[in-house]
Tab-separated table of C-alpha atoms in Angstrom:
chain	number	residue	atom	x	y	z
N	6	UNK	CA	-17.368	16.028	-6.682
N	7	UNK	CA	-15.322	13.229	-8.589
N	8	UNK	CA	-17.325	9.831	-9.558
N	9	UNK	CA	-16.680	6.666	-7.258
N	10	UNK	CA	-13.447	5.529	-8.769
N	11	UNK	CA	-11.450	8.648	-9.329
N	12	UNK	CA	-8.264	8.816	-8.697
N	13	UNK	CA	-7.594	12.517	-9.264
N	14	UNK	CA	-7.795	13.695	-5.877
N	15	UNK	CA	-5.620	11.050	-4.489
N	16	UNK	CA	-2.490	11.393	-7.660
N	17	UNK	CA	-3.026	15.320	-9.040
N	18	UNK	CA	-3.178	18.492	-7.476
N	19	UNK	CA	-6.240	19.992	-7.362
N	20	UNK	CA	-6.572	24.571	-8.921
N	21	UNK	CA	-7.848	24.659	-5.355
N	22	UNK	CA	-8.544	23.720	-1.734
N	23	UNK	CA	-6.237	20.869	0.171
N	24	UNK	CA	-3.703	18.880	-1.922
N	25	UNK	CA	-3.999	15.339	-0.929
N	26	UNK	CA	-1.822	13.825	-3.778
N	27	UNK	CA	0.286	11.306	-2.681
N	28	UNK	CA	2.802	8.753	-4.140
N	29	UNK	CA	1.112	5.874	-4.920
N	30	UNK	CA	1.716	2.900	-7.430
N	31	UNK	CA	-2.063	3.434	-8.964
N	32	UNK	CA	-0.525	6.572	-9.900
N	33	UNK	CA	1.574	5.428	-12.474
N	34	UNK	CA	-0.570	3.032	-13.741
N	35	UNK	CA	-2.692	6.041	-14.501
N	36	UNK	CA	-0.094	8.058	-15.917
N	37	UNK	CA	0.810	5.516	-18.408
N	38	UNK	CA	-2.738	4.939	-19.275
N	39	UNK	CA	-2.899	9.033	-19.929
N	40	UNK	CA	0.261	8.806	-22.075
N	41	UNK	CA	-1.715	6.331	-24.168
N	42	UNK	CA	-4.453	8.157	-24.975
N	43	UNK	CA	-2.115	10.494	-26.850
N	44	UNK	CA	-4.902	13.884	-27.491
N	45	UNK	CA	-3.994	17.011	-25.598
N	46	UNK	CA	-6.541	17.102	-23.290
N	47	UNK	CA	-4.296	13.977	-21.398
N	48	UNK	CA	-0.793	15.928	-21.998
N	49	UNK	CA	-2.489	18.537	-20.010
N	50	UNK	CA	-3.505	16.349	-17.500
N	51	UNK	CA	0.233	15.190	-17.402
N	52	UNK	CA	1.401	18.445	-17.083
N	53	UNK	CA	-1.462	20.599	-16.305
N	54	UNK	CA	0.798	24.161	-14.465
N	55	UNK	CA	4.041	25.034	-13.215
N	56	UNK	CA	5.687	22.518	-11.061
N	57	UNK	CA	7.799	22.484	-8.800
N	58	UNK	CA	11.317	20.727	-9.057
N	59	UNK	CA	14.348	20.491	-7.827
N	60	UNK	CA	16.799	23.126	-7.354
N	61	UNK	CA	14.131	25.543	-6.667
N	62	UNK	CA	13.493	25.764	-10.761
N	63	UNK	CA	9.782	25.206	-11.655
N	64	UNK	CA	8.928	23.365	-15.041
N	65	UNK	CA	5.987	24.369	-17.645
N	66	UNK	CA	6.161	27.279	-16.921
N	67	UNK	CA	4.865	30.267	-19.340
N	68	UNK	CA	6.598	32.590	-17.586
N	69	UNK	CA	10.074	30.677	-18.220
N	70	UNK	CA	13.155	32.257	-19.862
N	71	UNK	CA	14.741	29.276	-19.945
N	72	UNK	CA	13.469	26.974	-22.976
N	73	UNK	CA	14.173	23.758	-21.199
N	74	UNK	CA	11.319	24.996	-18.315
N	75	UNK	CA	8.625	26.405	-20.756
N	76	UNK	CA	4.833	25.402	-21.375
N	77	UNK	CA	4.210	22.560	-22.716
N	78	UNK	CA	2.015	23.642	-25.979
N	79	UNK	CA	-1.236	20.991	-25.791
N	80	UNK	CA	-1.368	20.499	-29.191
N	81	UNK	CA	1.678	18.438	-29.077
N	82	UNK	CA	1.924	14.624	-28.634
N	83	UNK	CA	4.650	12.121	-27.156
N	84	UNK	CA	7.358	12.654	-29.686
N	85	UNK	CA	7.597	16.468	-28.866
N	86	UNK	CA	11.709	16.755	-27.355
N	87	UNK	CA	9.987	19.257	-24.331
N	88	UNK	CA	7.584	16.427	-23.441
N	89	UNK	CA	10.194	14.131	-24.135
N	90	UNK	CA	12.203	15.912	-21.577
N	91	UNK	CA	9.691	15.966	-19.072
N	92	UNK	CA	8.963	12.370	-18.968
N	93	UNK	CA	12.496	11.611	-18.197
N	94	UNK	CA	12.554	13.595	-15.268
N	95	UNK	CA	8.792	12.910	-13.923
N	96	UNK	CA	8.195	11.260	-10.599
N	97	UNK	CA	5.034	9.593	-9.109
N	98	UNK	CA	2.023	11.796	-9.603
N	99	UNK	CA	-0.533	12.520	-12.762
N	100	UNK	CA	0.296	16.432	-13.028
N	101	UNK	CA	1.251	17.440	-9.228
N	102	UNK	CA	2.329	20.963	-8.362
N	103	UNK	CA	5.632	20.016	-6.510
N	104	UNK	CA	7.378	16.881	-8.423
N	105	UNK	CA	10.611	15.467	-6.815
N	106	UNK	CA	11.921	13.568	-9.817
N	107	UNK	CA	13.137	10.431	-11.317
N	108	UNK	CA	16.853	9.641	-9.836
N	109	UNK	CA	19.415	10.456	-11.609
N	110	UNK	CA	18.082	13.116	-13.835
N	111	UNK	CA	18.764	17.193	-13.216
N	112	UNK	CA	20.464	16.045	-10.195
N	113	UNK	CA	17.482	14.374	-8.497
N	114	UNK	CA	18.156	11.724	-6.173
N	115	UNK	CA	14.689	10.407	-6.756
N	116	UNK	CA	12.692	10.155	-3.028
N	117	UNK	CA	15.694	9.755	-1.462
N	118	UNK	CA	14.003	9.432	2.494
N	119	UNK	CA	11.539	6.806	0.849
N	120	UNK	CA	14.335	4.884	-0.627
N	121	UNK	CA	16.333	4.529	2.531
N	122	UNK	CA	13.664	4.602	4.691
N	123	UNK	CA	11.910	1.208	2.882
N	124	UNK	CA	15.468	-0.294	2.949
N	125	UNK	CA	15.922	0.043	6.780
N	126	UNK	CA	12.348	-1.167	7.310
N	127	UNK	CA	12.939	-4.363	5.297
N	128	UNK	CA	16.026	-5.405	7.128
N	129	UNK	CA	13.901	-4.975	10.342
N	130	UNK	CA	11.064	-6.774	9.248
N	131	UNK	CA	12.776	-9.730	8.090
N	132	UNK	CA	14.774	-9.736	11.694
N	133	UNK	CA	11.225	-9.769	12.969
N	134	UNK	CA	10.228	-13.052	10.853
N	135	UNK	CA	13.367	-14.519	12.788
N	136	UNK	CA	11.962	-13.748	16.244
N	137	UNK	CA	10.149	-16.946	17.578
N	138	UNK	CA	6.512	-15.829	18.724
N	139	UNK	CA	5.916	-19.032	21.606
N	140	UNK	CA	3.294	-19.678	19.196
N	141	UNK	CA	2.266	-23.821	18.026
N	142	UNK	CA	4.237	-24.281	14.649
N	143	UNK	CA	0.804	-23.359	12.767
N	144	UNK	CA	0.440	-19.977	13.822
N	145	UNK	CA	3.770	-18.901	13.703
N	146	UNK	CA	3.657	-20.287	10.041
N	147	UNK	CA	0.303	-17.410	9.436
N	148	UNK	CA	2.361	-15.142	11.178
N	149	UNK	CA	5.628	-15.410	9.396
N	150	UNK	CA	4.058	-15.440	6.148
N	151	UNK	CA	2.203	-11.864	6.839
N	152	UNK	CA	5.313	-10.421	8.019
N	153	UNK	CA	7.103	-11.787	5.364
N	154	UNK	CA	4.861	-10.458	2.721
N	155	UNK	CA	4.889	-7.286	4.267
N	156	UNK	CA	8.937	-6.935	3.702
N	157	UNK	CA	8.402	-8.134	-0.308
N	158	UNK	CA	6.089	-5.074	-0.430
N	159	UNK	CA	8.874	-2.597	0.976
N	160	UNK	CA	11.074	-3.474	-1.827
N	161	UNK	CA	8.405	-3.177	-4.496
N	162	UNK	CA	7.197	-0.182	-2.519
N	163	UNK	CA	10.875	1.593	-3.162
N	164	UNK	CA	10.437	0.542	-7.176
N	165	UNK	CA	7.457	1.895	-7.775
N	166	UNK	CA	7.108	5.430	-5.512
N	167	UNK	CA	11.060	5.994	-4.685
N	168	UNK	CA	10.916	7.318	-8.466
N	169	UNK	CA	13.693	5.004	-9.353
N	170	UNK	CA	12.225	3.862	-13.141
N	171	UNK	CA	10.639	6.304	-15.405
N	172	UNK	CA	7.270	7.373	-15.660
N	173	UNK	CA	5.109	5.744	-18.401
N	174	UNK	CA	7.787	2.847	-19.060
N	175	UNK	CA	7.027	-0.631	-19.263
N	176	UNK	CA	8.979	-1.760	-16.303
N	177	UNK	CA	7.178	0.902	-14.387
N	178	UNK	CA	3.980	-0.075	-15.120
N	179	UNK	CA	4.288	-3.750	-14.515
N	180	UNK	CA	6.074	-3.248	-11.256
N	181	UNK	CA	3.413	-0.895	-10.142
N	182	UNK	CA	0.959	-3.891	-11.198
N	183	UNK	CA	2.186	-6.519	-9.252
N	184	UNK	CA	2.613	-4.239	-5.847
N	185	UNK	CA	-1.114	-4.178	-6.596
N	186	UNK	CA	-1.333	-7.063	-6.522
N	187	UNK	CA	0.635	-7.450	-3.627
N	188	UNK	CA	-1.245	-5.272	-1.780
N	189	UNK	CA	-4.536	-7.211	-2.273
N	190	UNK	CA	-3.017	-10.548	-1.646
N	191	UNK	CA	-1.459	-8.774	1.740
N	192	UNK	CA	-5.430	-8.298	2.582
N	193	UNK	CA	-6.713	-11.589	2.017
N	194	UNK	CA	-3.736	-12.677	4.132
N	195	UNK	CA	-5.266	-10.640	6.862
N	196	UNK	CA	-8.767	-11.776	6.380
N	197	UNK	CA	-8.286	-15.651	6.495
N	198	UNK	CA	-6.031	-14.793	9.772
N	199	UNK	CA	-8.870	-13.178	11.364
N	200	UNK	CA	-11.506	-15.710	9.764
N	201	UNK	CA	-9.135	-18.402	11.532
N	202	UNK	CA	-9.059	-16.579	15.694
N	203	UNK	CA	-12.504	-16.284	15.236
N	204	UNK	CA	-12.724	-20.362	14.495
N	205	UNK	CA	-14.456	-20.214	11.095
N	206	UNK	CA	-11.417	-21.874	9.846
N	207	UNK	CA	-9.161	-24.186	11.995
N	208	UNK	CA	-5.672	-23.581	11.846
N	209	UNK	CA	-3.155	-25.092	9.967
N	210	UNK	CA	-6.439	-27.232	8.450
N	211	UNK	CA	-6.241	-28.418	4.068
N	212	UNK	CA	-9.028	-26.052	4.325
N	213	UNK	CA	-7.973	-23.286	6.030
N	214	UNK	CA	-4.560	-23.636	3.443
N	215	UNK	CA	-6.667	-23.405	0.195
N	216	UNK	CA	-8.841	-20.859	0.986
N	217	UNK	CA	-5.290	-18.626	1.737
N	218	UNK	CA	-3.677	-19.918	-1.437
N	219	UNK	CA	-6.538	-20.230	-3.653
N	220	UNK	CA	-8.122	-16.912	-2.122
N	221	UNK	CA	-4.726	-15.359	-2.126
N	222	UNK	CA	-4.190	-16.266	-6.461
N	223	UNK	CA	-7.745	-14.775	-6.695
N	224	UNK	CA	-7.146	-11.825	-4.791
N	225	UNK	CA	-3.636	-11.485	-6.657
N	226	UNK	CA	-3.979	-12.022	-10.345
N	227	UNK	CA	-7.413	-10.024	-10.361
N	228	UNK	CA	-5.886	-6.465	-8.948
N	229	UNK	CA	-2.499	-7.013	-11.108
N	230	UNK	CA	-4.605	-7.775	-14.598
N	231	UNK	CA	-7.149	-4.738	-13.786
N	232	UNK	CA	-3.912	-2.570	-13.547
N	233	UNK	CA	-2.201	-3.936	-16.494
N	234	UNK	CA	-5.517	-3.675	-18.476
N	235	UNK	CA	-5.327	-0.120	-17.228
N	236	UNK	CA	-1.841	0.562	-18.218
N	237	UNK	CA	-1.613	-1.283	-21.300
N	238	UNK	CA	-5.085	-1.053	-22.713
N	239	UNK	CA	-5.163	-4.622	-22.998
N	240	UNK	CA	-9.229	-5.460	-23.060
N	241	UNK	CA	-9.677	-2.085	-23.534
N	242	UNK	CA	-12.164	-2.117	-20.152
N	243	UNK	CA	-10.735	0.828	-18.372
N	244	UNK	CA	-9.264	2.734	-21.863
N	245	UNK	CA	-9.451	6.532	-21.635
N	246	UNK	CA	-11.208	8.067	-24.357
N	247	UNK	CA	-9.957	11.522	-25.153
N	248	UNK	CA	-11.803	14.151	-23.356
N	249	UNK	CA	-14.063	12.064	-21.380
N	250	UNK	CA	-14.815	12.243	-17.983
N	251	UNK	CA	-12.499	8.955	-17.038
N	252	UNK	CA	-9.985	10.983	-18.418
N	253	UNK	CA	-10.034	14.067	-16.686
N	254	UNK	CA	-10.871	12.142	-13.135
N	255	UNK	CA	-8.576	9.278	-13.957
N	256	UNK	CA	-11.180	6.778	-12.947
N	257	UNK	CA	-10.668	3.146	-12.694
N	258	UNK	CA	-13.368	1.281	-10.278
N	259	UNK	CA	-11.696	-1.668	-10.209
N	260	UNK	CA	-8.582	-0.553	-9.445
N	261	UNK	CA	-10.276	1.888	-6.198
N	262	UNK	CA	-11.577	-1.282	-4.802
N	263	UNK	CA	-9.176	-3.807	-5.333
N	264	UNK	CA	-6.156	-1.085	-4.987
N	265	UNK	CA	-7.361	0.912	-1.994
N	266	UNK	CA	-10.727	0.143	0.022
N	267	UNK	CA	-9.642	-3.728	-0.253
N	268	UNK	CA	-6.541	-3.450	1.448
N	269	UNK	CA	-7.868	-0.419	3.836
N	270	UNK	CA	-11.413	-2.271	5.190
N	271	UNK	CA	-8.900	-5.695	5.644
N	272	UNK	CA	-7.116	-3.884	7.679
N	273	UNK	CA	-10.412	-2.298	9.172
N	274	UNK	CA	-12.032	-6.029	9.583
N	275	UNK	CA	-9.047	-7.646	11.331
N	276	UNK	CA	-8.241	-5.163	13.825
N	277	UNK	CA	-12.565	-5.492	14.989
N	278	UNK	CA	-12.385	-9.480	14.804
N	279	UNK	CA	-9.155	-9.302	16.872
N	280	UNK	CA	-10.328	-6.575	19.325
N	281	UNK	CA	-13.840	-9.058	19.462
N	282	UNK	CA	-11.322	-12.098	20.042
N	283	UNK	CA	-8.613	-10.929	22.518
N	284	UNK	CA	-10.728	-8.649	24.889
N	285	UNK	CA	-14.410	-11.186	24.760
N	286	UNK	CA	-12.852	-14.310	24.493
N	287	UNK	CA	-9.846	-14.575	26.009
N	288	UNK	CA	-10.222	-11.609	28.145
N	289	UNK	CA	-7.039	-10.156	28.189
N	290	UNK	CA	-6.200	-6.558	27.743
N	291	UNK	CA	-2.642	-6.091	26.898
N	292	UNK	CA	-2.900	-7.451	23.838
N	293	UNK	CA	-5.728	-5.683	23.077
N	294	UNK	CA	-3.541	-2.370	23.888
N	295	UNK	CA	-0.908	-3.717	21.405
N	296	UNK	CA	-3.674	-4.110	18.449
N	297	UNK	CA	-4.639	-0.924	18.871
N	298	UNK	CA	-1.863	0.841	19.181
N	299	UNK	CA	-1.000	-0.780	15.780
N	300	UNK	CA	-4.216	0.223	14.392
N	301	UNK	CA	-3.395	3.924	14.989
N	302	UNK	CA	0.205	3.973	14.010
N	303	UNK	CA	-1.242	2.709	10.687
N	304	UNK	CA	-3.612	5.378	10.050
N	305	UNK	CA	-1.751	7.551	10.950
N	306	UNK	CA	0.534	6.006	8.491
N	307	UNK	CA	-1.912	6.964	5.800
N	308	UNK	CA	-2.974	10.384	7.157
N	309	UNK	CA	0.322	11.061	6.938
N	310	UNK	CA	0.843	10.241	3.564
N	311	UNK	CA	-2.267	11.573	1.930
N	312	UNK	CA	-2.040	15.112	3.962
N	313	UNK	CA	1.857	15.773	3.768
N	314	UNK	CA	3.702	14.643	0.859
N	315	UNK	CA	2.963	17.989	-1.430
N	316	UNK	CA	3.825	20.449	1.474
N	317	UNK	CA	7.172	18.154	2.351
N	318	UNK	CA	7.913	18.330	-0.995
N	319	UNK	CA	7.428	22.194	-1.250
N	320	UNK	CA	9.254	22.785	1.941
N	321	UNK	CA	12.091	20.587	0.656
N	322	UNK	CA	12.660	21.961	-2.519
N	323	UNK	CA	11.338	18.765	-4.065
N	324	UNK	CA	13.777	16.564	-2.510
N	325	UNK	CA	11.384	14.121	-0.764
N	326	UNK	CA	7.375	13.536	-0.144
N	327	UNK	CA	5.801	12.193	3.135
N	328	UNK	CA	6.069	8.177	2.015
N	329	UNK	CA	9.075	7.677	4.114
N	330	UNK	CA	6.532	8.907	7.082
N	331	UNK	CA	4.090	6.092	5.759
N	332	UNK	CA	6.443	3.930	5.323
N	333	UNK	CA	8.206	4.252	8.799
N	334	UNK	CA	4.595	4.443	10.585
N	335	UNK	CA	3.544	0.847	8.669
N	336	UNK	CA	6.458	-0.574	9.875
N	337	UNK	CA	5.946	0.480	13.285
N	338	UNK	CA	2.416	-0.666	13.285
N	339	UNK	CA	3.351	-3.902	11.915
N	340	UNK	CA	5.961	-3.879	14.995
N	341	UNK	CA	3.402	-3.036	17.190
N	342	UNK	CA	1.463	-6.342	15.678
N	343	UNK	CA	3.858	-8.649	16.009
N	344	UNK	CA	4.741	-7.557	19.658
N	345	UNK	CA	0.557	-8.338	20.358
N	346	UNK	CA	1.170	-12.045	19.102
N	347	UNK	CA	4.151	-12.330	20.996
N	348	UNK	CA	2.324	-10.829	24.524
N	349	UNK	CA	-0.255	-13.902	24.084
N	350	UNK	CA	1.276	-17.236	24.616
N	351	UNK	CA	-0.219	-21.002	23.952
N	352	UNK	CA	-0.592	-21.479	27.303
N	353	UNK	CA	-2.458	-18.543	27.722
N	354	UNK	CA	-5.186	-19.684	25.203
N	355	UNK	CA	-5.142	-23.501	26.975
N	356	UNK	CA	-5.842	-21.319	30.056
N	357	UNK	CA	-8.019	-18.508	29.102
N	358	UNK	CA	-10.113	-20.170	26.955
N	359	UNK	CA	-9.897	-24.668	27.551
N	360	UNK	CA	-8.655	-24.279	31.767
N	361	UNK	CA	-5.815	-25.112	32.353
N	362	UNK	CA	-3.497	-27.404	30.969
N	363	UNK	CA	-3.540	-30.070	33.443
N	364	UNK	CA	-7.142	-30.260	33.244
N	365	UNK	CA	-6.882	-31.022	29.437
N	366	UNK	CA	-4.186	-34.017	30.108
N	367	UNK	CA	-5.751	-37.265	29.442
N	368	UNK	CA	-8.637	-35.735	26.917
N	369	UNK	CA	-9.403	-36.814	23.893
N	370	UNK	CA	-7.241	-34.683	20.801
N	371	UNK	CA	-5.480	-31.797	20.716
N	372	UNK	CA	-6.940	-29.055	22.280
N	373	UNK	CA	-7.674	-26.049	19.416
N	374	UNK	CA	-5.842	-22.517	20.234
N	375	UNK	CA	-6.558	-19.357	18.536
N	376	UNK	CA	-4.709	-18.136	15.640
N	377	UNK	CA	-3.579	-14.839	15.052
């Protein structure tokens, strides 16, 4: 079983058993930290069997006729023209069995369904931050803001897995970096928004602001440096050494918990405060429904994503993975969010949770609403 940390399940295809690779920015962070280490044991990592490409051709292949296609010989390094070749054309993935490509190259359109897909799902979004939510002006600010960031991370989201720059490039690598980075600020967003409904910060407070910005820089800076460290060998932390076992599992603990269980237990966290909030406290259950209902659509999201982008790509002849599906079913849920604010008014937390509103005429201060 691979060490906490691995990444080798989740970006290569396994000899044997179910292929769970996926497209995912860690990916090429990984890849480029492989093409750094420079030995043959990580060029066969990079290009460990036949794949699958476009056009129903298959690449490294020592079966090939064709020279373009054949084996890449391990004793080689970067400079070789065959891995040369490769590199151009290689999508997201560390040494997956069915590879759609980098746009542009032996008539790949890159993850074409991805690319639109995230383009579509940005304009929505951003129509969505338009939408008024009947909210007070400091929890439609929280809100805005988390749909907001959500729509930034579409568009880095078609950079970095529509296999639009090329693998083990600089540009790649940083993009891929700061999505990280995205990502983890995206889940502190979602943690001080539950802290705040459940009253441990007030809305709209000085305090409740630093803890989101300074929280949010934390959050940030830490999960893009860890991936830059990764990709660049800056501190030399997370460096490969050739043969090693952080080589051949692609390991990078840092990057697994500020990349992946971060993001995935904020998600986790929110939807139980909110659940706690809406149904105990204010006692309502359609918004509850709503929450939940964009709970599922994103894990389904990622079930999606982990369990059917190698046989899309197989049945497509390499044209296109399953991140449009994750994609499409993160949008949703986030739909499915915002439509939960919306179905809880002000008035219903003066009512639900203060009486009503004519009972709180003549008190002393504003009366304090949940935030969501």
């Amino acid at each position: 079983m691979p060490p906490f940390g691995a990444f080798s399940p989740f970006c290569s295809s396994p000899l044997a058993g179910v292929d769970i690779s996926s497209p995912l920015p860690h990916c090429n962070i990984l890849f480029s930290a492989l093409l750094g280490v420079s030995s043959p044991a990580a060029l066969s990592r990079l290009f460990p069997r036949p794949i699958q490409i476009y056009g129903n051709r298959t690449i490294n292949d020592p079966a090939a006729s064709d020279p373009a296609s054949r084996e890449v010989d391990p004793s080689a390094n970067v400079d070789d023209p065959l891995v040369r070749a490769y590199l151009e054309r290689a999508g997201t993935g560390v040494g997956v069995a069915c590879d759609v490509g980098r746009a542009g190259v032996g008539g790949s359109l890159g993850d074409i369904a991805q690319i639109v897909v995230c383009g579509a799902c940005v304009g929505f979004v951003l129509w969505l931050a338009s939408v008024p939510l009947q909210l007070k002006d400091d929890t439609c600010s929280w809100r805005r803001t988390r749909i907001q960031g959500f729509a930034v991370t579409l568009i880095f989201k078609i950079l970095t897995t529509g296999n639009v720059l090329q693998q083990g490039s600089a540009a790649l690598s940083v993009t891929s970096s700061i999505h990280l980075g995205l990502l983890s600020l995206m889940a502190w967003i979602l943690l001080v928004n539950a802290s705040v409904a459940f009253q441990l910060l007030e809305d709209g407070s000085p305090s409740a602001l630093l803890v989101l910005y300074a929280g949010g820089a934390v959050a940030f800076t830490l999960s893009a440096f860890f991936a830059l460290d990764q990709a660049f060998g800056i501190s030399e932390l997370f460096a490969f050494e050739p043969g090693s076992a952080s080589e051949r599992d692609l390991v990078n603990e840092a990057m697994m918990v500020l990349g992946l269980l971060w993001p995935y237990t904020a998600v986790v966290v929110y939807f139980l405060v909110m659940a706690y909030v809406v149904y105990f406290r204010l006692r309502e259950t359609r918004p509850l429904v709503w929450f939940t209902v964009s709970f599922l659509f994103f894990a389904a999201g990622q079930a999606a994503q982990f369990l059917a982008s190698q046989p899309l790509c197989k049945i497509s002849d390499a044209r296109l993975t399953a991140g449009f599906l994750n994609t499409l079913l993160e949008t949703v849920s986030s739909g499915m969010l915002f439509v939960a604010w919306r179905s809880i008014t002000e008035d219903d937390w003066y009512d639900d949770v203060y009486g009503s509103e004519e009972a709180l005429k003549g008190g002393a201060g504003e009366p304090y609403a949940y935030a969501y």
